[in-house]
Amino acid sequence: AQSVAQPEDQVNVAEGNPLTVKCTYSVSGNPYLFWYVQYPNRGLQFLLKYITGDNLVKGSYGFEAEFNKSQTSFHLKKPSALVSDSALYFCAVRDSVPNSGYALNFGKGTSLLVTP
Amino acid sequence: GAGVSQTPSNKVTEKGKYVELRCDPISGHTALYWYRQSLGQGPEFLIYFQGTGAADDSGLPNDRFFAVRPEGSVSTLKIQRTERGDSAVYLCASSLIAGTGELFFGEGSRLTVL
């Protein structure tokens, strides 16, 4: 079985400060990991993904995430937060094991609030 | 259009009625997914199509839910005998590459069952 956990319902950070949104996962094989962002009244937008290779993945809008196999984590980070980054962030995982299906399993989401 | 299009954007119906939700994916995307998102939750997988066939329908909650994609492009999610618990935002996504490719989501169809 595959699952993903986002332990924080909300993260608050001041503009200009670094931000981290946490994600841990559980899979049988190797994970395919994704981050999506959802702005109010908008569809989910892809930010970045880890499939294989370099553990540090860079994505859209200056976001990056680090795959840590020993800690089964894939935390989302940004060096300097913007007010416009305020949104709902979802981590998602898919197991690479054959016959595990093609569905992405999403976490419940973390609301990021960046204050001026 | 350039993105995934879903209609209607909002649907209010009465308990027991039949509902159809439509998804028009990005042209050329052979993989199509339906998800359901309840308030305060992440998207919950319903069904995945590769081309015209439902490759994985393990997320459909019961036999009141059915989806088709007859020509490998537009898909329709059908819900029979709607219940209040079916109220949610139904999301459609398409992908160029199944499995490792990123999903492109529509803005969703908000279903309210009274």
PDB file of N, CA and C in Angstrom, chain B residues 5-106:
ATOM      1  N   SER B   5     -10.560  20.996 -19.574  1.00  0.00           N
ATOM      2  CA  SER B   5     -11.823  21.702 -19.406  1.00  0.00           C
ATOM      3  C   SER B   5     -12.860  20.786 -18.774  1.00  0.00           C
ATOM      4  N   GLN B   6     -13.543  21.283 -17.738  1.00  0.00           N
ATOM      5  CA  GLN B   6     -14.564  20.491 -17.064  1.00  0.00           C
ATOM      6  C   GLN B   6     -15.885  21.257 -17.048  1.00  0.00           C
ATOM      7  N   THR B   7     -16.946  20.524 -17.353  1.00  0.00           N
ATOM      8  CA  THR B   7     -18.282  21.116 -17.286  1.00  0.00           C
ATOM      9  C   THR B   7     -19.256  20.144 -16.650  1.00  0.00           C
ATOM     10  N   PRO B   8     -20.251  20.668 -15.908  1.00  0.00           N
ATOM     11  CA  PRO B   8     -20.390  22.061 -15.512  1.00  0.00           C
ATOM     12  C   PRO B   8     -19.422  22.415 -14.403  1.00  0.00           C
ATOM     13  N   SER B   9     -19.239  23.686 -14.148  1.00  0.00           N
ATOM     14  CA  SER B   9     -18.375  24.086 -13.046  1.00  0.00           C
ATOM     15  C   SER B   9     -19.092  23.903 -11.710  1.00  0.00           C
ATOM     16  N   ASN B  10     -20.401  24.046 -11.761  1.00  0.00           N
ATOM     17  CA  ASN B  10     -21.219  23.854 -10.568  1.00  0.00           C
ATOM     18  C   ASN B  10     -22.480  23.087 -10.932  1.00  0.00           C
ATOM     19  N   LYS B  11     -22.837  22.130 -10.080  1.00  0.00           N
ATOM     20  CA  LYS B  11     -24.057  21.376 -10.300  1.00  0.00           C
ATOM     21  C   LYS B  11     -24.740  21.147  -8.957  1.00  0.00           C
ATOM     22  N   VAL B  12     -25.989  21.598  -8.873  1.00  0.00           N
ATOM     23  CA  VAL B  12     -26.794  21.344  -7.682  1.00  0.00           C
ATOM     24  C   VAL B  12     -27.918  20.398  -8.089  1.00  0.00           C
ATOM     25  N   THR B  13     -28.065  19.331  -7.353  1.00  0.00           N
ATOM     26  CA  THR B  13     -29.092  18.352  -7.687  1.00  0.00           C
ATOM     27  C   THR B  13     -29.754  17.849  -6.416  1.00  0.00           C
ATOM     28  N   GLU B  14     -30.821  17.123  -6.611  1.00  0.00           N
ATOM     29  CA  GLU B  14     -31.536  16.571  -5.467  1.00  0.00           C
ATOM     30  C   GLU B  14     -31.128  15.112  -5.255  1.00  0.00           C
ATOM     31  N   LYS B  15     -31.200  14.703  -4.039  1.00  0.00           N
ATOM     32  CA  LYS B  15     -30.904  13.311  -3.687  1.00  0.00           C
ATOM     33  C   LYS B  15     -31.712  12.371  -4.565  1.00  0.00           C
ATOM     34  N   GLY B  16     -31.036  11.362  -5.104  1.00  0.00           N
ATOM     35  CA  GLY B  16     -31.704  10.377  -5.931  1.00  0.00           C
ATOM     36  C   GLY B  16     -31.620  10.638  -7.424  1.00  0.00           C
ATOM     37  N   LYS B  17     -31.189  11.827  -7.808  1.00  0.00           N
ATOM     38  CA  LYS B  17     -31.107  12.168  -9.229  1.00  0.00           C
ATOM     39  C   LYS B  17     -29.826  11.628  -9.863  1.00  0.00           C
ATOM     40  N   TYR B  18     -29.818  11.648 -11.194  1.00  0.00           N
ATOM     41  CA  TYR B  18     -28.674  11.191 -11.989  1.00  0.00           C
ATOM     42  C   TYR B  18     -27.868  12.425 -12.450  1.00  0.00           C
ATOM     43  N   VAL B  19     -26.546  12.279 -12.414  1.00  0.00           N
ATOM     44  CA  VAL B  19     -25.674  13.404 -12.771  1.00  0.00           C
ATOM     45  C   VAL B  19     -24.582  12.941 -13.730  1.00  0.00           C
ATOM     46  N   GLU B  20     -24.247  13.786 -14.685  1.00  0.00           N
ATOM     47  CA  GLU B  20     -23.111  13.543 -15.577  1.00  0.00           C
ATOM     48  C   GLU B  20     -22.162  14.722 -15.496  1.00  0.00           C
ATOM     49  N   LEU B  21     -20.883  14.430 -15.375  1.00  0.00           N
ATOM     50  CA  LEU B  21     -19.836  15.441 -15.341  1.00  0.00           C
ATOM     51  C   LEU B  21     -18.885  15.147 -16.503  1.00  0.00           C
ATOM     52  N   ARG B  22     -18.528  16.207 -17.225  1.00  0.00           N
ATOM     53  CA  ARG B  22     -17.742  16.023 -18.442  1.00  0.00           C
ATOM     54  C   ARG B  22     -16.329  16.558 -18.288  1.00  0.00           C
ATOM     55  N   CYS B  23     -15.390  15.882 -18.924  1.00  0.00           N
ATOM     56  CA  CYS B  23     -13.989  16.310 -18.916  1.00  0.00           C
ATOM     57  C   CYS B  23     -13.427  16.263 -20.330  1.00  0.00           C
ATOM     58  N   ASP B  24     -12.824  17.361 -20.758  1.00  0.00           N
ATOM     59  CA  ASP B  24     -12.162  17.443 -22.051  1.00  0.00           C
ATOM     60  C   ASP B  24     -10.664  17.623 -21.779  1.00  0.00           C
ATOM     61  N   PRO B  25      -9.861  16.594 -21.996  1.00  0.00           N
ATOM     62  CA  PRO B  25      -8.448  16.670 -21.608  1.00  0.00           C
ATOM     63  C   PRO B  25      -7.618  17.472 -22.600  1.00  0.00           C
ATOM     64  N   ILE B  26      -6.375  17.658 -22.279  1.00  0.00           N
ATOM     65  CA  ILE B  26      -5.447  18.309 -23.193  1.00  0.00           C
ATOM     66  C   ILE B  26      -5.245  17.407 -24.409  1.00  0.00           C
ATOM     67  N   SER B  27      -5.280  18.013 -25.576  1.00  0.00           N
ATOM     68  CA  SER B  27      -5.151  17.245 -26.819  1.00  0.00           C
ATOM     69  C   SER B  27      -3.848  16.446 -26.836  1.00  0.00           C
ATOM     70  N   GLY B  28      -3.966  15.165 -27.156  1.00  0.00           N
ATOM     71  CA  GLY B  28      -2.777  14.317 -27.228  1.00  0.00           C
ATOM     72  C   GLY B  28      -2.476  13.567 -25.950  1.00  0.00           C
ATOM     73  N   HIS B  29      -3.116  13.927 -24.870  1.00  0.00           N
ATOM     74  CA  HIS B  29      -2.908  13.215 -23.598  1.00  0.00           C
ATOM     75  C   HIS B  29      -3.753  11.943 -23.589  1.00  0.00           C
ATOM     76  N   THR B  30      -3.067  10.808 -23.528  1.00  0.00           N
ATOM     77  CA  THR B  30      -3.798   9.549 -23.568  1.00  0.00           C
ATOM     78  C   THR B  30      -4.255   9.102 -22.183  1.00  0.00           C
ATOM     79  N   ALA B  31      -3.585   9.582 -21.146  1.00  0.00           N
ATOM     80  CA  ALA B  31      -3.957   9.209 -19.778  1.00  0.00           C
ATOM     81  C   ALA B  31      -4.937  10.229 -19.216  1.00  0.00           C
ATOM     82  N   LEU B  32      -6.009   9.733 -18.615  1.00  0.00           N
ATOM     83  CA  LEU B  32      -7.025  10.619 -18.030  1.00  0.00           C
ATOM     84  C   LEU B  32      -7.443  10.054 -16.680  1.00  0.00           C
ATOM     85  N   TYR B  33      -7.544  10.945 -15.704  1.00  0.00           N
ATOM     86  CA  TYR B  33      -7.860  10.550 -14.330  1.00  0.00           C
ATOM     87  C   TYR B  33      -9.057  11.340 -13.816  1.00  0.00           C
ATOM     88  N   TRP B  34      -9.854  10.680 -12.984  1.00  0.00           N
ATOM     89  CA  TRP B  34     -10.882  11.365 -12.199  1.00  0.00           C
ATOM     90  C   TRP B  34     -10.511  11.244 -10.722  1.00  0.00           C
ATOM     91  N   TYR B  35     -10.614  12.367 -10.036  1.00  0.00           N
ATOM     92  CA  TYR B  35     -10.407  12.427  -8.600  1.00  0.00           C
ATOM     93  C   TYR B  35     -11.615  13.125  -7.971  1.00  0.00           C
ATOM     94  N   ARG B  36     -11.765  12.921  -6.674  1.00  0.00           N
ATOM     95  CA  ARG B  36     -12.811  13.612  -5.924  1.00  0.00           C
ATOM     96  C   ARG B  36     -12.163  14.291  -4.727  1.00  0.00           C
ATOM     97  N   GLN B  37     -12.529  15.553  -4.497  1.00  0.00           N
ATOM     98  CA  GLN B  37     -11.931  16.294  -3.380  1.00  0.00           C
ATOM     99  C   GLN B  37     -13.032  16.838  -2.480  1.00  0.00           C
ATOM    100  N   SER B  38     -13.023  16.368  -1.253  1.00  0.00           N
ATOM    101  CA  SER B  38     -13.952  16.888  -0.251  1.00  0.00           C
ATOM    102  C   SER B  38     -13.280  18.009   0.509  1.00  0.00           C
ATOM    103  N   LEU B  39     -14.083  18.814   1.174  1.00  0.00           N
ATOM    104  CA  LEU B  39     -13.567  19.986   1.886  1.00  0.00           C
ATOM    105  C   LEU B  39     -12.526  19.581   2.915  1.00  0.00           C
ATOM    106  N   GLY B  40     -11.364  20.213   2.843  1.00  0.00           N
ATOM    107  CA  GLY B  40     -10.312  19.952   3.813  1.00  0.00           C
ATOM    108  C   GLY B  40      -9.526  18.682   3.568  1.00  0.00           C
ATOM    109  N   GLN B  41      -9.744  18.061   2.432  1.00  0.00           N
ATOM    110  CA  GLN B  41      -9.049  16.817   2.114  1.00  0.00           C
ATOM    111  C   GLN B  41      -8.270  16.943   0.811  1.00  0.00           C
ATOM    112  N   GLY B  42      -7.342  16.032   0.621  1.00  0.00           N
ATOM    113  CA  GLY B  42      -6.650  15.965  -0.648  1.00  0.00           C
ATOM    114  C   GLY B  42      -7.481  15.227  -1.670  1.00  0.00           C
ATOM    115  N   PRO B  43      -7.118  15.336  -2.939  1.00  0.00           N
ATOM    116  CA  PRO B  43      -7.835  14.600  -3.977  1.00  0.00           C
ATOM    117  C   PRO B  43      -7.782  13.096  -3.730  1.00  0.00           C
ATOM    118  N   GLU B  44      -8.919  12.450  -3.958  1.00  0.00           N
ATOM    119  CA  GLU B  44      -9.065  11.010  -3.767  1.00  0.00           C
ATOM    120  C   GLU B  44      -9.281  10.375  -5.126  1.00  0.00           C
ATOM    121  N   PHE B  45      -8.435   9.405  -5.478  1.00  0.00           N
ATOM    122  CA  PHE B  45      -8.483   8.765  -6.784  1.00  0.00           C
ATOM    123  C   PHE B  45      -9.786   8.011  -6.997  1.00  0.00           C
ATOM    124  N   LEU B  46     -10.345   8.164  -8.198  1.00  0.00           N
ATOM    125  CA  LEU B  46     -11.536   7.410  -8.576  1.00  0.00           C
ATOM    126  C   LEU B  46     -11.242   6.400  -9.670  1.00  0.00           C
ATOM    127  N   ILE B  47     -10.754   6.895 -10.828  1.00  0.00           N
ATOM    128  CA  ILE B  47     -10.590   6.022 -11.982  1.00  0.00           C
ATOM    129  C   ILE B  47      -9.538   6.600 -12.920  1.00  0.00           C
ATOM    130  N   TYR B  48      -8.860   5.696 -13.634  1.00  0.00           N
ATOM    131  CA  TYR B  48      -7.815   6.089 -14.581  1.00  0.00           C
ATOM    132  C   TYR B  48      -8.086   5.411 -15.926  1.00  0.00           C
ATOM    133  N   PHE B  49      -8.013   6.203 -16.996  1.00  0.00           N
ATOM    134  CA  PHE B  49      -8.147   5.696 -18.358  1.00  0.00           C
ATOM    135  C   PHE B  49      -6.812   5.796 -19.089  1.00  0.00           C
ATOM    136  N   GLN B  50      -6.476   4.766 -19.817  1.00  0.00           N
ATOM    137  CA  GLN B  50      -5.382   4.832 -20.783  1.00  0.00           C
ATOM    138  C   GLN B  50      -6.047   4.600 -22.144  1.00  0.00           C
ATOM    139  N   GLY B  51      -6.150   5.681 -22.925  1.00  0.00           N
ATOM    140  CA  GLY B  51      -6.912   5.579 -24.157  1.00  0.00           C
ATOM    141  C   GLY B  51      -8.399   5.462 -23.856  1.00  0.00           C
ATOM    142  N   THR B  52      -9.049   4.490 -24.451  1.00  0.00           N
ATOM    143  CA  THR B  52     -10.481   4.320 -24.267  1.00  0.00           C
ATOM    144  C   THR B  52     -10.838   3.435 -23.090  1.00  0.00           C
ATOM    145  N   GLY B  53      -9.884   2.659 -22.612  1.00  0.00           N
ATOM    146  CA  GLY B  53     -10.191   1.682 -21.579  1.00  0.00           C
ATOM    147  C   GLY B  53      -9.886   2.160 -20.174  1.00  0.00           C
ATOM    148  N   ALA B  54     -10.720   1.728 -19.238  1.00  0.00           N
ATOM    149  CA  ALA B  54     -10.478   2.037 -17.832  1.00  0.00           C
ATOM    150  C   ALA B  54      -9.420   1.078 -17.306  1.00  0.00           C
ATOM    151  N   ALA B  55      -8.200   1.573 -17.164  1.00  0.00           N
ATOM    152  CA  ALA B  55      -7.100   0.718 -16.741  1.00  0.00           C
ATOM    153  C   ALA B  55      -7.124   0.444 -15.242  1.00  0.00           C
ATOM    154  N   ASP B  56      -7.745   1.339 -14.483  1.00  0.00           N
ATOM    155  CA  ASP B  56      -7.796   1.176 -13.035  1.00  0.00           C
ATOM    156  C   ASP B  56      -9.039   1.896 -12.520  1.00  0.00           C
ATOM    157  N   ASP B  57     -10.034   1.149 -12.092  1.00  0.00           N
ATOM    158  CA  ASP B  57     -11.246   1.759 -11.533  1.00  0.00           C
ATOM    159  C   ASP B  57     -11.399   1.424 -10.057  1.00  0.00           C
ATOM    160  N   SER B  58     -10.287   1.129  -9.414  1.00  0.00           N
ATOM    161  CA  SER B  58     -10.323   0.668  -8.023  1.00  0.00           C
ATOM    162  C   SER B  58     -10.791   1.730  -7.034  1.00  0.00           C
ATOM    163  N   GLY B  59     -10.786   2.998  -7.453  1.00  0.00           N
ATOM    164  CA  GLY B  59     -11.191   4.065  -6.546  1.00  0.00           C
ATOM    165  C   GLY B  59     -12.670   4.405  -6.580  1.00  0.00           C
ATOM    166  N   LEU B  60     -13.398   3.853  -7.519  1.00  0.00           N
ATOM    167  CA  LEU B  60     -14.840   4.139  -7.569  1.00  0.00           C
ATOM    168  C   LEU B  60     -15.483   3.594  -6.300  1.00  0.00           C
ATOM    169  N   PRO B  61     -16.225   4.417  -5.562  1.00  0.00           N
ATOM    170  CA  PRO B  61     -16.716   4.006  -4.246  1.00  0.00           C
ATOM    171  C   PRO B  61     -17.769   2.918  -4.272  1.00  0.00           C
ATOM    172  N   ASN B  62     -18.583   2.861  -5.303  1.00  0.00           N
ATOM    173  CA  ASN B  62     -19.622   1.830  -5.398  1.00  0.00           C
ATOM    174  C   ASN B  62     -20.159   1.815  -6.830  1.00  0.00           C
ATOM    175  N   ASP B  63     -21.130   0.947  -7.082  1.00  0.00           N
ATOM    176  CA  ASP B  63     -21.609   0.784  -8.458  1.00  0.00           C
ATOM    177  C   ASP B  63     -22.540   1.904  -8.910  1.00  0.00           C
ATOM    178  N   ARG B  64     -22.734   2.911  -8.094  1.00  0.00           N
ATOM    179  CA  ARG B  64     -23.497   4.075  -8.577  1.00  0.00           C
ATOM    180  C   ARG B  64     -22.631   4.978  -9.444  1.00  0.00           C
ATOM    181  N   PHE B  65     -21.332   4.772  -9.340  1.00  0.00           N
ATOM    182  CA  PHE B  65     -20.383   5.600 -10.081  1.00  0.00           C
ATOM    183  C   PHE B  65     -19.884   4.826 -11.301  1.00  0.00           C
ATOM    184  N   PHE B  66     -19.847   5.526 -12.443  1.00  0.00           N
ATOM    185  CA  PHE B  66     -19.373   4.904 -13.668  1.00  0.00           C
ATOM    186  C   PHE B  66     -18.754   5.985 -14.540  1.00  0.00           C
ATOM    187  N   ALA B  67     -17.733   5.648 -15.308  1.00  0.00           N
ATOM    188  CA  ALA B  67     -17.109   6.628 -16.191  1.00  0.00           C
ATOM    189  C   ALA B  67     -16.809   5.981 -17.524  1.00  0.00           C
ATOM    190  N   VAL B  68     -16.884   6.799 -18.571  1.00  0.00           N
ATOM    191  CA  VAL B  68     -16.606   6.315 -19.916  1.00  0.00           C
ATOM    192  C   VAL B  68     -15.694   7.284 -20.638  1.00  0.00           C
ATOM    193  N   ARG B  69     -15.034   6.762 -21.656  1.00  0.00           N
ATOM    194  CA  ARG B  69     -14.170   7.585 -22.517  1.00  0.00           C
ATOM    195  C   ARG B  69     -14.163   6.923 -23.894  1.00  0.00           C
ATOM    196  N   PRO B  70     -15.284   6.980 -24.595  1.00  0.00           N
ATOM    197  CA  PRO B  70     -15.519   6.139 -25.772  1.00  0.00           C
ATOM    198  C   PRO B  70     -14.556   6.350 -26.931  1.00  0.00           C
ATOM    199  N   GLU B  71     -14.039   7.555 -27.104  1.00  0.00           N
ATOM    200  CA  GLU B  71     -13.165   7.804 -28.247  1.00  0.00           C
ATOM    201  C   GLU B  71     -11.752   8.155 -27.807  1.00  0.00           C
ATOM    202  N   GLY B  72     -11.458   7.936 -26.552  1.00  0.00           N
ATOM    203  CA  GLY B  72     -10.106   8.174 -26.069  1.00  0.00           C
ATOM    204  C   GLY B  72      -9.770   9.624 -25.824  1.00  0.00           C
ATOM    205  N   SER B  73     -10.792  10.473 -25.812  1.00  0.00           N
ATOM    206  CA  SER B  73     -10.529  11.881 -25.537  1.00  0.00           C
ATOM    207  C   SER B  73     -11.445  12.341 -24.404  1.00  0.00           C
ATOM    208  N   VAL B  74     -12.618  12.862 -24.732  1.00  0.00           N
ATOM    209  CA  VAL B  74     -13.559  13.335 -23.717  1.00  0.00           C
ATOM    210  C   VAL B  74     -14.018  12.174 -22.834  1.00  0.00           C
ATOM    211  N   SER B  75     -14.155  12.477 -21.550  1.00  0.00           N
ATOM    212  CA  SER B  75     -14.642  11.475 -20.602  1.00  0.00           C
ATOM    213  C   SER B  75     -15.847  12.027 -19.849  1.00  0.00           C
ATOM    214  N   THR B  76     -16.746  11.127 -19.484  1.00  0.00           N
ATOM    215  CA  THR B  76     -17.912  11.498 -18.693  1.00  0.00           C
ATOM    216  C   THR B  76     -17.967  10.635 -17.441  1.00  0.00           C
ATOM    217  N   LEU B  77     -18.100  11.290 -16.305  1.00  0.00           N
ATOM    218  CA  LEU B  77     -18.305  10.600 -15.034  1.00  0.00           C
ATOM    219  C   LEU B  77     -19.799  10.628 -14.741  1.00  0.00           C
ATOM    220  N   LYS B  78     -20.355   9.454 -14.486  1.00  0.00           N
ATOM    221  CA  LYS B  78     -21.795   9.344 -14.297  1.00  0.00           C
ATOM    222  C   LYS B  78     -22.079   8.860 -12.876  1.00  0.00           C
ATOM    223  N   ILE B  79     -22.992   9.535 -12.215  1.00  0.00           N
ATOM    224  CA  ILE B  79     -23.360   9.158 -10.848  1.00  0.00           C
ATOM    225  C   ILE B  79     -24.876   8.934 -10.815  1.00  0.00           C
ATOM    226  N   GLN B  80     -25.253   7.733 -10.451  1.00  0.00           N
ATOM    227  CA  GLN B  80     -26.677   7.393 -10.358  1.00  0.00           C
ATOM    228  C   GLN B  80     -27.159   7.529  -8.922  1.00  0.00           C
ATOM    229  N   ARG B  81     -28.445   7.821  -8.763  1.00  0.00           N
ATOM    230  CA  ARG B  81     -29.090   7.843  -7.440  1.00  0.00           C
ATOM    231  C   ARG B  81     -28.215   8.598  -6.442  1.00  0.00           C
ATOM    232  N   THR B  82     -27.937   9.842  -6.764  1.00  0.00           N
ATOM    233  CA  THR B  82     -26.996  10.624  -5.945  1.00  0.00           C
ATOM    234  C   THR B  82     -27.422  10.672  -4.494  1.00  0.00           C
ATOM    235  N   GLU B  83     -26.422  10.731  -3.635  1.00  0.00           N
ATOM    236  CA  GLU B  83     -26.617  10.839  -2.192  1.00  0.00           C
ATOM    237  C   GLU B  83     -25.911  12.095  -1.698  1.00  0.00           C
ATOM    238  N   ARG B  84     -26.316  12.567  -0.537  1.00  0.00           N
ATOM    239  CA  ARG B  84     -25.726  13.801   0.005  1.00  0.00           C
ATOM    240  C   ARG B  84     -24.215  13.643   0.188  1.00  0.00           C
ATOM    241  N   GLY B  85     -23.779  12.453   0.497  1.00  0.00           N
ATOM    242  CA  GLY B  85     -22.353  12.198   0.690  1.00  0.00           C
ATOM    243  C   GLY B  85     -21.531  12.273  -0.582  1.00  0.00           C
ATOM    244  N   ASP B  86     -22.217  12.357  -1.731  1.00  0.00           N
ATOM    245  CA  ASP B  86     -21.496  12.493  -2.998  1.00  0.00           C
ATOM    246  C   ASP B  86     -21.071  13.931  -3.248  1.00  0.00           C
ATOM    247  N   SER B  87     -21.552  14.846  -2.436  1.00  0.00           N
ATOM    248  CA  SER B  87     -21.198  16.265  -2.594  1.00  0.00           C
ATOM    249  C   SER B  87     -19.697  16.436  -2.427  1.00  0.00           C
ATOM    250  N   ALA B  88     -19.073  17.035  -3.434  1.00  0.00           N
ATOM    251  CA  ALA B  88     -17.618  17.213  -3.453  1.00  0.00           C
ATOM    252  C   ALA B  88     -17.262  17.961  -4.728  1.00  0.00           C
ATOM    253  N   VAL B  89     -15.979  18.257  -4.878  1.00  0.00           N
ATOM    254  CA  VAL B  89     -15.472  18.764  -6.152  1.00  0.00           C
ATOM    255  C   VAL B  89     -14.863  17.591  -6.903  1.00  0.00           C
ATOM    256  N   TYR B  90     -15.335  17.371  -8.103  1.00  0.00           N
ATOM    257  CA  TYR B  90     -14.841  16.266  -8.931  1.00  0.00           C
ATOM    258  C   TYR B  90     -13.813  16.842  -9.907  1.00  0.00           C
ATOM    259  N   LEU B  91     -12.601  16.316  -9.800  1.00  0.00           N
ATOM    260  CA  LEU B  91     -11.474  16.816 -10.570  1.00  0.00           C
ATOM    261  C   LEU B  91     -11.108  15.850 -11.679  1.00  0.00           C
ATOM    262  N   CYS B  92     -10.804  16.401 -12.822  1.00  0.00           N
ATOM    263  CA  CYS B  92     -10.298  15.601 -13.932  1.00  0.00           C
ATOM    264  C   CYS B  92      -8.873  16.055 -14.222  1.00  0.00           C
ATOM    265  N   ALA B  93      -8.027  15.121 -14.579  1.00  0.00           N
ATOM    266  CA  ALA B  93      -6.649  15.439 -14.923  1.00  0.00           C
ATOM    267  C   ALA B  93      -6.222  14.598 -16.114  1.00  0.00           C
ATOM    268  N   SER B  94      -5.317  15.124 -16.902  1.00  0.00           N
ATOM    269  CA  SER B  94      -4.764  14.337 -17.991  1.00  0.00           C
ATOM    270  C   SER B  94      -3.246  14.399 -17.945  1.00  0.00           C
ATOM    271  N   SER B  95      -2.631  13.438 -18.596  1.00  0.00           N
ATOM    272  CA  SER B  95      -1.184  13.329 -18.559  1.00  0.00           C
ATOM    273  C   SER B  95      -0.681  12.754 -19.876  1.00  0.00           C
ATOM    274  N   LEU B  96       0.478  13.227 -20.296  1.00  0.00           N
ATOM    275  CA  LEU B  96       1.079  12.713 -21.527  1.00  0.00           C
ATOM    276  C   LEU B  96       1.679  11.333 -21.287  1.00  0.00           C
ATOM    277  N   ILE B  97       2.262  11.160 -20.119  1.00  0.00           N
ATOM    278  CA  ILE B  97       2.913   9.901 -19.771  1.00  0.00           C
ATOM    279  C   ILE B  97       2.287   9.357 -18.506  1.00  0.00           C
ATOM    280  N   ALA B  98       1.721   8.174 -18.575  1.00  0.00           N
ATOM    281  CA  ALA B  98       1.108   7.584 -17.397  1.00  0.00           C
ATOM    282  C   ALA B  98       2.180   7.183 -16.399  1.00  0.00           C
ATOM    283  N   GLY B  99       1.913   7.430 -15.147  1.00  0.00           N
ATOM    284  CA  GLY B  99       2.798   6.960 -14.094  1.00  0.00           C
ATOM    285  C   GLY B  99       3.804   7.982 -13.620  1.00  0.00           C
ATOM    286  N   THR B 100       4.673   8.429 -14.495  1.00  0.00           N
ATOM    287  CA  THR B 100       5.734   9.347 -14.074  1.00  0.00           C
ATOM    288  C   THR B 100       5.520  10.770 -14.548  1.00  0.00           C
ATOM    289  N   GLY B 101       4.563  10.956 -15.426  1.00  0.00           N
ATOM    290  CA  GLY B 101       4.312  12.296 -15.933  1.00  0.00           C
ATOM    291  C   GLY B 101       3.436  13.100 -14.999  1.00  0.00           C
ATOM    292  N   GLU B 102       3.624  14.414 -15.020  1.00  0.00           N
ATOM    293  CA  GLU B 102       2.804  15.248 -14.173  1.00  0.00           C
ATOM    294  C   GLU B 102       1.378  15.301 -14.693  1.00  0.00           C
ATOM    295  N   LEU B 103       0.453  15.459 -13.765  1.00  0.00           N
ATOM    296  CA  LEU B 103      -0.954  15.576 -14.102  1.00  0.00           C
ATOM    297  C   LEU B 103      -1.314  17.041 -14.312  1.00  0.00           C
ATOM    298  N   PHE B 104      -2.139  17.292 -15.323  1.00  0.00           N
ATOM    299  CA  PHE B 104      -2.671  18.620 -15.573  1.00  0.00           C
ATOM    300  C   PHE B 104      -4.149  18.572 -15.192  1.00  0.00           C
ATOM    301  N   PHE B 105      -4.521  19.363 -14.200  1.00  0.00           N
ATOM    302  CA  PHE B 105      -5.865  19.314 -13.654  1.00  0.00           C
ATOM    303  C   PHE B 105      -6.762  20.386 -14.247  1.00  0.00           C
ATOM    304  N   GLY B 106      -8.039  20.046 -14.372  1.00  0.00           N
ATOM    305  CA  GLY B 106      -9.059  21.031 -14.637  1.00  0.00           C
ATOM    306  C   GLY B 106      -9.436  21.741 -13.352  1.00  0.00           C
TER     307      GLY B 106
END
